[in-house]
PDB file of C-alpha atoms in Angstrom:
ATOM      1  CA  MET A  18     -23.294 -62.668 -19.516  1.00  0.00           C
ATOM      2  CA  GLU A  19     -20.138 -64.744 -18.971  1.00  0.00           C
ATOM      3  CA  ARG A  20     -17.920 -61.675 -19.260  1.00  0.00           C
ATOM      4  CA  ASP A  21     -20.116 -59.864 -16.743  1.00  0.00           C
ATOM      5  CA  PHE A  22     -19.728 -62.687 -14.232  1.00  0.00           C
ATOM      6  CA  ASP A  23     -15.966 -62.894 -14.838  1.00  0.00           C
ATOM      7  CA  GLY A  24     -15.698 -59.176 -14.053  1.00  0.00           C
ATOM      8  CA  PHE A  25     -17.700 -59.628 -10.868  1.00  0.00           C
ATOM      9  CA  VAL A  26     -15.472 -62.505  -9.763  1.00  0.00           C
ATOM     10  CA  ALA A  27     -12.310 -60.522 -10.520  1.00  0.00           C
ATOM     11  CA  ALA A  28     -13.582 -57.481  -8.618  1.00  0.00           C
ATOM     12  CA  ARG A  29     -15.209 -59.140  -5.605  1.00  0.00           C
ATOM     13  CA  SER A  30     -13.576 -62.527  -4.952  1.00  0.00           C
ATOM     14  CA  ALA A  31     -10.884 -61.127  -2.616  1.00  0.00           C
ATOM     15  CA  ALA A  32     -13.513 -59.408  -0.442  1.00  0.00           C
ATOM     16  CA  LEU A  33     -15.655 -62.538  -0.473  1.00  0.00           C
ATOM     17  CA  PHE A  34     -12.649 -64.597   0.594  1.00  0.00           C
ATOM     18  CA  ARG A  35     -11.854 -62.252   3.508  1.00  0.00           C
ATOM     19  CA  GLY A  36     -15.436 -62.497   4.718  1.00  0.00           C
ATOM     20  CA  ALA A  37     -15.484 -66.267   4.263  1.00  0.00           C
ATOM     21  CA  LEU A  38     -12.206 -66.625   6.158  1.00  0.00           C
ATOM     22  CA  VAL A  39     -13.625 -64.847   9.163  1.00  0.00           C
ATOM     23  CA  LEU A  40     -16.915 -66.736   8.952  1.00  0.00           C
ATOM     24  CA  THR A  41     -15.241 -70.133   8.731  1.00  0.00           C
ATOM     25  CA  GLY A  42     -11.965 -69.613  10.570  1.00  0.00           C
ATOM     26  CA  SER A  43     -10.075 -71.817   8.141  1.00  0.00           C
ATOM     27  CA  ARG A  44      -8.348 -70.952   4.888  1.00  0.00           C
ATOM     28  CA  ASP A  45      -9.400 -74.236   3.272  1.00  0.00           C
ATOM     29  CA  ALA A  46     -13.014 -73.901   4.390  1.00  0.00           C
ATOM     30  CA  ALA A  47     -13.054 -70.265   3.236  1.00  0.00           C
ATOM     31  CA  GLU A  48     -11.806 -71.243  -0.221  1.00  0.00           C
ATOM     32  CA  ASP A  49     -14.476 -73.942  -0.420  1.00  0.00           C
ATOM     33  CA  LEU A  50     -17.157 -71.512   0.752  1.00  0.00           C
ATOM     34  CA  VAL A  51     -16.189 -68.880  -1.827  1.00  0.00           C
ATOM     35  CA  GLN A  52     -16.041 -71.507  -4.562  1.00  0.00           C
ATOM     36  CA  GLU A  53     -19.478 -72.865  -3.702  1.00  0.00           C
ATOM     37  CA  THR A  54     -20.865 -69.318  -3.411  1.00  0.00           C
ATOM     38  CA  LEU A  55     -19.533 -68.341  -6.820  1.00  0.00           C
ATOM     39  CA  GLU A  56     -20.763 -71.616  -8.314  1.00  0.00           C
ATOM     40  CA  ARG A  57     -24.293 -70.902  -7.122  1.00  0.00           C
ATOM     41  CA  ALA A  58     -24.044 -67.280  -8.205  1.00  0.00           C
ATOM     42  CA  CYS A  59     -22.889 -68.344 -11.675  1.00  0.00           C
ATOM     43  CA  ARG A  60     -25.880 -70.640 -12.099  1.00  0.00           C
ATOM     44  CA  LYS A  61     -28.235 -67.746 -11.275  1.00  0.00           C
ATOM     45  CA  TRP A  62     -26.146 -64.915 -12.725  1.00  0.00           C
ATOM     46  CA  ARG A  63     -28.831 -63.681 -15.136  1.00  0.00           C
ATOM     47  CA  THR A  64     -31.208 -63.155 -12.227  1.00  0.00           C
ATOM     48  CA  ILE A  65     -28.517 -61.778  -9.934  1.00  0.00           C
ATOM     49  CA  SER A  66     -27.083 -59.339 -12.473  1.00  0.00           C
ATOM     50  CA  ASP A  67     -30.545 -57.858 -13.012  1.00  0.00           C
ATOM     51  CA  LYS A  68     -30.776 -57.001  -9.307  1.00  0.00           C
ATOM     52  CA  ASP A  69     -29.929 -53.548  -7.969  1.00  0.00           C
ATOM     53  CA  ALA A  70     -27.221 -54.962  -5.693  1.00  0.00           C
ATOM     54  CA  PRO A  71     -25.617 -58.159  -6.972  1.00  0.00           C
ATOM     55  CA  ASP A  72     -22.969 -57.869  -4.203  1.00  0.00           C
ATOM     56  CA  ALA A  73     -25.655 -58.135  -1.539  1.00  0.00           C
ATOM     57  CA  TYR A  74     -27.271 -61.089  -3.282  1.00  0.00           C
ATOM     58  CA  VAL A  75     -23.963 -62.984  -3.506  1.00  0.00           C
ATOM     59  CA  ARG A  76     -23.096 -62.099   0.114  1.00  0.00           C
ATOM     60  CA  ARG A  77     -26.461 -63.505   1.121  1.00  0.00           C
ATOM     61  CA  ILE A  78     -25.670 -66.758  -0.701  1.00  0.00           C
ATOM     62  CA  MET A  79     -22.342 -66.943   1.142  1.00  0.00           C
ATOM     63  CA  VAL A  80     -23.886 -66.242   4.553  1.00  0.00           C
ATOM     64  CA  ASN A  81     -26.591 -68.854   4.001  1.00  0.00           C
ATOM     65  CA  LEU A  82     -24.020 -71.438   2.926  1.00  0.00           C
ATOM     66  CA  ALA A  83     -21.844 -70.601   5.954  1.00  0.00           C
ATOM     67  CA  ASN A  84     -24.870 -70.960   8.244  1.00  0.00           C
ATOM     68  CA  ASP A  85     -25.696 -74.339   6.703  1.00  0.00           C
ATOM     69  CA  ARG A  86     -22.114 -75.539   7.118  1.00  0.00           C
ATOM     70  CA  TRP A  87     -21.947 -74.288  10.692  1.00  0.00           C
ATOM     71  CA  ARG A  88     -25.134 -76.139  11.601  1.00  0.00           C
ATOM     72  CA  ARG A  89     -23.909 -79.293   9.907  1.00  0.00           C
ATOM     73  CA  PHE A  90     -20.367 -79.332  11.279  1.00  0.00           C
ATOM     74  CA  ARG A  91     -20.512 -77.450  14.574  1.00  0.00           C
ATOM     75  CA  ARG A  92     -19.856 -80.612  16.571  1.00  0.00           C
ATOM     76  CA  THR A  93     -16.816 -81.550  14.496  1.00  0.00           C
ATOM     77  CA  VAL A  94     -14.938 -78.230  14.677  1.00  0.00           C
ATOM     78  CA  PRO A  95     -11.607 -78.879  16.389  1.00  0.00           C
ATOM     79  CA  GLN A  96     -11.073 -76.775  19.489  1.00  0.00           C
ATOM     80  CA  ALA A  97      -7.564 -75.477  19.883  1.00  0.00           C
ATOM     81  CA  ASP A  98      -5.900 -75.894  23.252  1.00  0.00           C
ATOM     82  CA  GLY A  99      -4.977 -72.238  23.166  1.00  0.00           C
ATOM     83  CA  PRO A 100      -3.127 -69.889  20.894  1.00  0.00           C
ATOM     84  CA  ASP A 101       0.651 -69.862  20.989  1.00  0.00           C
ATOM     85  CA  ARG A 102       1.777 -66.579  22.486  1.00  0.00           C
ATOM     86  CA  ALA A 103       4.181 -64.406  20.577  1.00  0.00           C
ATOM     87  CA  ALA A 104       7.204 -63.140  22.447  1.00  0.00           C
ATOM     88  CA  PRO A 105       7.089 -59.435  23.378  1.00  0.00           C
ATOM     89  CA  GLY A 106       8.444 -57.366  20.511  1.00  0.00           C
ATOM     90  CA  ASP A 107       7.918 -60.198  18.028  1.00  0.00           C
ATOM     91  CA  GLU A 108       7.309 -58.716  14.595  1.00  0.00           C
ATOM     92  CA  TYR A 109       4.745 -61.438  13.891  1.00  0.00           C
ATOM     93  CA  GLY A 110       2.579 -60.442  16.850  1.00  0.00           C
ATOM     94  CA  GLN A 111      -0.065 -58.986  14.548  1.00  0.00           C
ATOM     95  CA  VAL A 112      -0.492 -62.340  12.846  1.00  0.00           C
ATOM     96  CA  ASP A 113      -0.991 -63.962  16.257  1.00  0.00           C
ATOM     97  CA  SER A 114      -3.530 -61.300  17.241  1.00  0.00           C
ATOM     98  CA  ARG A 115      -5.410 -61.773  13.993  1.00  0.00           C
ATOM     99  CA  ASP A 116      -5.494 -65.529  14.574  1.00  0.00           C
ATOM    100  CA  GLN A 117      -6.814 -64.986  18.104  1.00  0.00           C
ATOM    101  CA  LEU A 118      -9.515 -62.678  16.747  1.00  0.00           C
ATOM    102  CA  VAL A 119     -10.634 -65.222  14.160  1.00  0.00           C
ATOM    103  CA  ARG A 120     -10.757 -67.907  16.860  1.00  0.00           C
ATOM    104  CA  ALA A 121     -12.781 -65.596  19.114  1.00  0.00           C
ATOM    105  CA  LEU A 122     -15.174 -64.873  16.256  1.00  0.00           C
ATOM    106  CA  GLN A 123     -15.628 -68.620  15.761  1.00  0.00           C
ATOM    107  CA  ARG A 124     -16.930 -68.888  19.320  1.00  0.00           C
ATOM    108  CA  LEU A 125     -19.748 -66.408  18.624  1.00  0.00           C
ATOM    109  CA  PRO A 126     -23.163 -67.716  17.573  1.00  0.00           C
ATOM    110  CA  MET A 127     -23.494 -67.720  13.787  1.00  0.00           C
ATOM    111  CA  ARG A 128     -25.904 -64.786  13.416  1.00  0.00           C
ATOM    112  CA  MET A 129     -23.869 -62.652  15.808  1.00  0.00           C
ATOM    113  CA  ARG A 130     -20.656 -63.549  13.967  1.00  0.00           C
ATOM    114  CA  THR A 131     -22.275 -62.785  10.636  1.00  0.00           C
ATOM    115  CA  VAL A 132     -23.415 -59.338  11.805  1.00  0.00           C
ATOM    116  CA  VAL A 133     -19.945 -58.508  13.153  1.00  0.00           C
ATOM    117  CA  VAL A 134     -18.266 -59.694   9.938  1.00  0.00           C
ATOM    118  CA  LEU A 135     -20.636 -57.765   7.683  1.00  0.00           C
ATOM    119  CA  ARG A 136     -20.153 -54.594   9.737  1.00  0.00           C
ATOM    120  CA  TYR A 137     -16.417 -54.599  10.309  1.00  0.00           C
ATOM    121  CA  PHE A 138     -15.073 -56.638   7.396  1.00  0.00           C
ATOM    122  CA  HIS A 139     -17.503 -55.484   4.705  1.00  0.00           C
ATOM    123  CA  ASP A 140     -18.268 -51.996   6.124  1.00  0.00           C
ATOM    124  CA  LEU A 141     -22.034 -52.385   5.744  1.00  0.00           C
ATOM    125  CA  SER A 142     -24.557 -50.175   7.539  1.00  0.00           C
ATOM    126  CA  ASP A 143     -27.263 -51.472   9.888  1.00  0.00           C
ATOM    127  CA  ALA A 144     -29.836 -51.136   7.105  1.00  0.00           C
ATOM    128  CA  GLU A 145     -27.677 -53.037   4.589  1.00  0.00           C
ATOM    129  CA  ILE A 146     -26.991 -55.845   7.060  1.00  0.00           C
ATOM    130  CA  ALA A 147     -30.682 -56.014   7.978  1.00  0.00           C
ATOM    131  CA  ALA A 148     -31.609 -56.291   4.307  1.00  0.00           C
ATOM    132  CA  ASP A 149     -28.934 -58.939   3.640  1.00  0.00           C
ATOM    133  CA  LEU A 150     -30.020 -61.087   6.595  1.00  0.00           C
ATOM    134  CA  ASP A 151     -33.743 -60.304   6.426  1.00  0.00           C
ATOM    135  CA  ILE A 152     -33.839 -59.055  10.030  1.00  0.00           C
ATOM    136  CA  SER A 153     -34.656 -55.673  11.570  1.00  0.00           C
ATOM    137  CA  ALA A 154     -32.055 -52.940  12.024  1.00  0.00           C
ATOM    138  CA  SER A 155     -32.637 -53.068  15.790  1.00  0.00           C
ATOM    139  CA  THR A 156     -31.785 -56.789  15.760  1.00  0.00           C
ATOM    140  CA  VAL A 157     -28.594 -55.934  13.877  1.00  0.00           C
ATOM    141  CA  ARG A 158     -27.655 -53.341  16.516  1.00  0.00           C
ATOM    142  CA  SER A 159     -28.365 -55.685  19.436  1.00  0.00           C
ATOM    143  CA  GLN A 160     -26.480 -58.605  17.837  1.00  0.00           C
ATOM    144  CA  LEU A 161     -23.562 -56.290  17.078  1.00  0.00           C
ATOM    145  CA  ALA A 162     -23.459 -54.896  20.618  1.00  0.00           C
ATOM    146  CA  ARG A 163     -23.600 -58.369  22.156  1.00  0.00           C
ATOM    147  CA  GLY A 164     -20.997 -59.700  19.752  1.00  0.00           C
ATOM    148  CA  ILE A 165     -18.567 -56.869  20.457  1.00  0.00           C
ATOM    149  CA  GLU A 166     -19.093 -57.305  24.200  1.00  0.00           C
ATOM    150  CA  LYS A 167     -18.329 -61.045  23.935  1.00  0.00           C
ATOM    151  CA  LEU A 168     -15.219 -60.333  21.885  1.00  0.00           C
ATOM    152  CA  ARG A 169     -14.050 -57.729  24.405  1.00  0.00           C
ATOM    153  CA  SER A 170     -14.526 -60.193  27.256  1.00  0.00           C
ATOM    154  CA  GLN A 171     -12.164 -62.581  25.450  1.00  0.00           C
ATOM    155  CA  PHE A 172      -9.526 -59.840  25.078  1.00  0.00           C
ATOM    156  CA  PRO A 173      -9.581 -58.017  28.434  1.00  0.00           C
ATOM    157  CA  ALA A 174      -6.183 -56.397  27.851  1.00  0.00           C
ATOM    158  CA  LEU A 175      -7.477 -54.751  24.688  1.00  0.00           C
ATOM    159  CA  SER A 176     -10.717 -53.644  26.332  1.00  0.00           C
ATOM    160  CA  ALA A 177      -9.128 -52.041  29.372  1.00  0.00           C
ATOM    161  CA  PRO A 178      -8.329 -48.332  29.232  1.00  0.00           C
ATOM    162  CA  SER A 179      -4.711 -47.624  28.449  1.00  0.00           C
ATOM    163  CA  PRO A 180      -2.458 -46.268  31.230  1.00  0.00           C
ATOM    164  CA  ARG A 181      -2.350 -42.932  29.430  1.00  0.00           C
ATOM    165  CA  GLN A 182      -6.141 -42.654  29.669  1.00  0.00           C
ATOM    166  CA  HIS A 183      -5.903 -43.019  33.456  1.00  0.00           C
ATOM    167  CA  THR A 184      -3.426 -40.162  33.795  1.00  0.00           C
ATOM    168  CA  GLU A 185      -4.865 -37.777  31.227  1.00  0.00           C
ATOM    169  CA  GLY A 186      -6.494 -34.813  32.881  1.00  0.00           C
ATOM    170  CA  ILE A 187      -4.809 -35.520  36.234  1.00  0.00           C
ATOM    171  CA  ARG A 188      -2.340 -32.872  37.318  1.00  0.00           C
TER     172      ARG A 188
END
């Protein structure tokens, strides 16, 4: 049993951390969330390992813990004045963009954020997300559409068609 859990942790902890980082927005909080998730999973590993999809079960634990933390601490989350802008051509621009995306995700309601994270960071289908969150697939689709729309409204330059798209087909 212990070896089985160790293998699961070795194989899945990096993916759990990436999901936790996007859910929490903080490296420290993500590490704490993954640790608490794995602690709870370890205590119930016999039950979890007998399931058809232990990954889904552990993800569900993580999402529930993140929801609980968000409810508990939503008033204490520090709001940044605004992201520092990278200079044009700065090779670290991607890091800045990633930080902006995580901050934008933090502004989404928890369920919406969770759906977006499970879809785009864990590559789950509507049916898998619906099963993980115990909601309907149509709710998943509507939450995803609304979440993407809110994210696009926060990044208008990324949502706008590129100049090439305007000139394509025009002769």
